[in-house]
Amino acid sequence: LIALKNISYPAQVLAKSCKMVPVMVMGTLLHGKRYSALEYLCMTMIGVGVSLFARKSSSKVTAKLASPNAPLGYFLCFVNLTFDGYTNAYQDEINRNYPDNNPIHMMCWMNFWCALFYGVYLAVSGIGRELLLFCAQHTAATWDIALFCLCGAIGQLFIFFTIKQFGSILNTLICTTRKFFNILGSVVLNANPLLPQQWWAVGLVFTGLLTSSVAKSGKGHHSSSKAAKKQ
């Protein structure tokens, strides 16, 4: 959220589309996972695409930012992705070691610790008091916040079930495909134009994502066929 002061929404969405990269890196470094050459190629395409996108931005988009600072904005996204990558890789490890683990339990405890840390931060920083005052003065916004939390909670149910059943990489691909349409919506509805080079970068990123998704789908189908033949 803080990064949105420094970079545009499409830029943040595309940067967060690189979530597949830290998931693979953390999975390799922390848990000894191995990925195919095609998956590493797709990861490279995504990284190059984001780099191209970040090189130059439309002046109309930059003028809308509260505090334009591309290096800081992308750095904040990188920090977010690093922690996300560790979290997703460790969730895979938990599901592998504890196959009977219920997705709802993981979701519950993840949110419990998040709420605890956020609560401490809001209390210490004083932002929590400002938030309560804002909600008291703008009751309509309070209902919007409650609806946002409800939608987020329902969405998390699908996320955790997907991680449990199919793994974090496929979940990342699903979420990232949705972000492509977020970029299109931002360009059309919020008048955030992209330069030709940035459109090429978007295409490169999502080509890598879709290629990886198709490869994983084919691999899963092949494994299922082999299992069926053995039976």
Short mmCIF file of C-alpha atoms in Angstrom, two decimals:
data_model
loop_
_atom_site.label_atom_id
_atom_site.label_comp_id
_atom_site.label_asym_id
_atom_site.label_seq_id
_atom_site.Cartn_x
_atom_site.Cartn_y
_atom_site.Cartn_z
CA LEU A 1 0.00 0.00 0.00
CA ILE A 2 2.82 2.42 0.86
CA ALA A 3 4.44 1.65 -2.50
CA LEU A 4 1.39 3.13 -4.28
CA LYS A 5 2.61 6.59 -3.20
CA ASN A 6 5.79 6.03 -5.21
CA ILE A 7 4.77 3.94 -8.24
CA SER A 8 1.57 3.55 -10.25
CA TYR A 9 -0.97 0.82 -9.60
CA PRO A 10 -0.17 -1.07 -12.85
CA ALA A 11 3.53 -0.96 -11.91
CA GLN A 12 2.81 -2.36 -8.45
CA VAL A 13 0.56 -5.10 -9.87
CA LEU A 14 3.20 -6.15 -12.40
CA ALA A 15 5.95 -6.12 -9.77
CA LYS A 16 3.84 -8.32 -7.48
CA SER A 17 3.24 -10.65 -10.42
CA CYS A 18 6.86 -11.72 -9.86
CA LYS A 19 5.71 -13.60 -6.78
CA MET A 20 6.50 -16.83 -8.61
CA VAL A 21 10.20 -15.85 -8.56
CA PRO A 22 10.71 -15.64 -4.77
CA VAL A 23 8.50 -18.71 -4.26
CA MET A 24 10.87 -20.70 -6.48
CA VAL A 25 14.01 -19.15 -4.98
CA MET A 26 12.88 -19.76 -1.39
CA GLY A 27 11.71 -23.27 -2.25
CA THR A 28 15.15 -24.07 -3.69
CA LEU A 29 17.24 -22.43 -0.95
CA LEU A 30 15.21 -23.43 2.12
CA HIS A 31 13.67 -26.75 1.17
CA GLY A 32 15.90 -28.12 -1.60
CA LYS A 33 13.19 -28.08 -4.26
CA ARG A 34 14.12 -28.55 -7.91
CA TYR A 35 12.31 -26.99 -10.85
CA SER A 36 12.45 -27.71 -14.57
CA ALA A 37 14.49 -25.70 -17.07
CA LEU A 38 11.24 -24.36 -18.54
CA GLU A 39 10.15 -23.01 -15.15
CA TYR A 40 13.49 -21.22 -14.73
CA LEU A 41 13.12 -19.80 -18.26
CA CYS A 42 9.64 -18.52 -17.41
CA MET A 43 10.98 -16.99 -14.21
CA THR A 44 13.65 -15.16 -16.25
CA MET A 45 11.05 -13.85 -18.71
CA ILE A 46 9.02 -12.47 -15.82
CA GLY A 47 12.03 -10.74 -14.28
CA VAL A 48 13.11 -9.19 -17.59
CA GLY A 49 9.55 -8.04 -18.29
CA VAL A 50 9.25 -6.23 -14.97
CA SER A 51 12.67 -4.61 -15.50
CA LEU A 52 11.57 -3.30 -18.90
CA PHE A 53 8.32 -2.00 -17.44
CA ALA A 54 10.16 -0.11 -14.70
CA ARG A 55 12.61 1.67 -17.01
CA LYS A 56 10.23 4.42 -18.10
CA SER A 57 6.70 5.52 -17.23
CA SER A 58 4.15 7.88 -18.74
CA SER A 59 4.33 11.45 -17.42
CA LYS A 60 0.52 11.44 -17.01
CA VAL A 61 0.78 8.50 -14.60
CA THR A 62 3.73 9.93 -12.68
CA ALA A 63 1.90 13.24 -12.17
CA LYS A 64 -0.87 11.44 -10.24
CA LEU A 65 1.49 9.97 -7.62
CA ALA A 66 1.67 11.47 -4.13
CA SER A 67 5.44 11.04 -3.92
CA PRO A 68 7.00 9.72 -7.16
CA ASN A 69 10.02 7.57 -6.31
CA ALA A 70 10.33 4.48 -8.50
CA PRO A 71 13.40 2.92 -6.76
CA LEU A 72 11.72 3.14 -3.35
CA GLY A 73 8.40 1.85 -4.68
CA TYR A 74 9.95 -1.18 -6.37
CA PHE A 75 12.14 -1.83 -3.32
CA LEU A 76 9.04 -1.97 -1.10
CA CYS A 77 7.43 -4.41 -3.55
CA PHE A 78 10.61 -6.51 -3.48
CA VAL A 79 10.51 -6.69 0.33
CA ASN A 80 6.85 -7.73 0.17
CA LEU A 81 7.62 -10.43 -2.42
CA THR A 82 10.54 -11.79 -0.38
CA PHE A 83 8.36 -12.36 2.67
CA ASP A 84 5.56 -13.72 0.46
CA GLY A 85 7.97 -16.13 -1.16
CA TYR A 86 9.15 -17.45 2.20
CA THR A 87 5.56 -17.79 3.45
CA ASN A 88 4.32 -19.70 0.39
CA ALA A 89 7.34 -22.01 0.30
CA TYR A 90 6.91 -22.83 3.99
CA GLN A 91 3.18 -23.44 3.54
CA ASP A 92 4.04 -26.06 0.93
CA GLU A 93 6.47 -27.66 3.39
CA ILE A 94 3.84 -27.76 6.16
CA ASN A 95 1.28 -29.35 3.83
CA ARG A 96 3.83 -31.95 2.76
CA ASN A 97 4.89 -32.84 6.32
CA TYR A 98 1.37 -32.72 7.75
CA PRO A 99 -0.98 -33.97 5.00
CA ASP A 100 -3.95 -34.04 7.41
CA ASN A 101 -3.57 -30.35 8.14
CA ASN A 102 -6.83 -28.48 7.50
CA PRO A 103 -6.53 -25.34 5.29
CA ILE A 104 -8.89 -23.52 7.66
CA HIS A 105 -6.49 -24.12 10.56
CA MET A 106 -3.58 -22.64 8.63
CA MET A 107 -5.69 -19.67 7.59
CA CYS A 108 -6.85 -19.13 11.17
CA TRP A 109 -3.36 -19.10 12.70
CA MET A 110 -1.89 -17.01 9.87
CA ASN A 111 -4.55 -14.37 10.45
CA PHE A 112 -4.15 -14.61 14.24
CA TRP A 113 -0.45 -13.72 14.09
CA CYS A 114 -1.04 -11.06 11.42
CA ALA A 115 -3.71 -9.43 13.59
CA LEU A 116 -1.38 -9.55 16.60
CA PHE A 117 1.53 -7.89 14.76
CA TYR A 118 -0.71 -5.33 13.06
CA GLY A 119 -2.39 -4.53 16.37
CA VAL A 120 0.95 -3.81 18.05
CA TYR A 121 2.05 -1.64 15.10
CA LEU A 122 -1.21 0.36 15.08
CA ALA A 123 -0.98 0.95 18.84
CA VAL A 124 2.69 1.96 18.88
CA SER A 125 2.61 4.15 15.76
CA GLY A 126 -0.59 5.98 16.70
CA ILE A 127 -2.16 5.13 13.34
CA GLY A 128 -4.77 3.00 15.10
CA ARG A 129 -6.14 6.07 16.91
CA GLU A 130 -6.30 8.01 13.64
CA LEU A 131 -8.13 5.09 12.04
CA LEU A 132 -10.77 5.00 14.80
CA LEU A 133 -11.30 8.75 14.54
CA PHE A 134 -11.66 8.52 10.77
CA CYS A 135 -14.24 5.72 11.04
CA ALA A 136 -16.17 7.69 13.67
CA GLN A 137 -16.33 10.74 11.39
CA HIS A 138 -17.07 8.80 8.19
CA THR A 139 -19.50 6.00 9.00
CA ALA A 140 -20.08 5.22 5.30
CA ALA A 141 -16.37 4.38 4.95
CA THR A 142 -16.66 2.07 7.97
CA TRP A 143 -19.17 -0.08 6.09
CA ASP A 144 -16.86 -0.14 3.05
CA ILE A 145 -13.98 -1.30 5.27
CA ALA A 146 -16.16 -4.03 6.81
CA LEU A 147 -17.23 -5.21 3.34
CA PHE A 148 -13.60 -5.19 2.20
CA CYS A 149 -12.61 -7.37 5.18
CA LEU A 150 -15.48 -9.79 4.49
CA CYS A 151 -14.51 -10.16 0.82
CA GLY A 152 -10.88 -10.66 1.83
CA ALA A 153 -11.81 -13.40 4.30
CA ILE A 154 -13.93 -15.25 1.71
CA GLY A 155 -11.16 -14.90 -0.86
CA GLN A 156 -8.65 -16.38 1.58
CA LEU A 157 -10.75 -19.53 1.86
CA PHE A 158 -10.19 -20.19 -1.85
CA ILE A 159 -6.50 -19.29 -1.59
CA PHE A 160 -5.75 -21.69 1.26
CA PHE A 161 -7.76 -24.53 -0.28
CA THR A 162 -5.85 -24.03 -3.56
CA ILE A 163 -2.49 -24.10 -1.74
CA LYS A 164 -3.54 -27.25 0.10
CA GLN A 165 -4.77 -29.10 -2.99
CA PHE A 166 -2.47 -27.85 -5.77
CA GLY A 167 0.52 -26.09 -4.15
CA SER A 168 1.65 -22.47 -3.91
CA ILE A 169 3.04 -22.17 -7.46
CA LEU A 170 -0.35 -22.85 -9.10
CA ASN A 171 -2.05 -20.53 -6.60
CA THR A 172 0.47 -17.83 -7.55
CA LEU A 173 -0.26 -18.33 -11.25
CA ILE A 174 -4.02 -18.05 -10.69
CA CYS A 175 -3.67 -14.85 -8.66
CA THR A 176 -1.23 -13.36 -11.18
CA THR A 177 -3.52 -14.03 -14.15
CA ARG A 178 -6.21 -12.09 -12.31
CA LYS A 179 -3.76 -9.21 -11.88
CA PHE A 180 -3.38 -8.92 -15.66
CA PHE A 181 -7.03 -7.90 -15.85
CA ASN A 182 -6.44 -5.50 -12.96
CA ILE A 183 -3.83 -3.75 -15.12
CA LEU A 184 -6.24 -3.53 -18.06
CA GLY A 185 -8.94 -2.18 -15.75
CA SER A 186 -6.58 0.45 -14.37
CA VAL A 187 -5.59 1.57 -17.88
CA VAL A 188 -9.19 1.79 -19.11
CA LEU A 189 -11.10 2.96 -16.03
CA ASN A 190 -8.50 5.10 -14.23
CA ALA A 191 -6.80 6.53 -17.34
CA ASN A 192 -3.33 5.21 -16.47
CA PRO A 193 -1.81 4.94 -19.98
CA LEU A 194 1.10 2.60 -20.67
CA LEU A 195 3.97 3.28 -23.08
CA PRO A 196 4.51 0.83 -26.00
CA GLN A 197 7.58 -0.55 -24.23
CA GLN A 198 5.51 -1.21 -21.12
CA TRP A 199 2.89 -3.12 -23.12
CA TRP A 200 5.69 -5.32 -24.47
CA ALA A 201 6.87 -5.84 -20.90
CA VAL A 202 3.36 -6.82 -19.75
CA GLY A 203 3.14 -9.28 -22.64
CA LEU A 204 6.53 -10.79 -21.74
CA VAL A 205 5.56 -11.24 -18.09
CA PHE A 206 2.25 -12.91 -18.78
CA THR A 207 3.68 -15.06 -21.58
CA GLY A 208 6.09 -16.46 -18.99
CA LEU A 209 3.26 -17.00 -16.53
CA LEU A 210 0.92 -18.69 -18.98
CA THR A 211 3.70 -20.90 -20.36
CA SER A 212 4.55 -22.06 -16.87
CA SER A 213 0.86 -22.64 -16.11
CA VAL A 214 0.32 -24.75 -19.25
CA ALA A 215 3.50 -26.75 -18.52
CA LYS A 216 2.34 -27.48 -14.98
CA SER A 217 -1.11 -28.46 -16.21
CA GLY A 218 0.37 -30.90 -18.72
CA LYS A 219 2.71 -32.33 -16.09
CA GLY A 220 -0.19 -32.88 -13.68
CA HIS A 221 -2.27 -34.59 -16.38
CA HIS A 222 0.67 -36.87 -17.25
CA SER A 223 1.13 -37.85 -13.60
CA SER A 224 -2.59 -38.61 -13.23
CA SER A 225 -2.54 -40.79 -16.35
CA LYS A 226 0.45 -42.80 -15.07
CA ALA A 227 -1.27 -43.31 -11.70
CA ALA A 228 -4.44 -44.51 -13.45
CA LYS A 229 -2.47 -47.01 -15.57
CA LYS A 230 -0.80 -48.47 -12.50
CA GLN A 231 -4.18 -49.11 -10.93
#
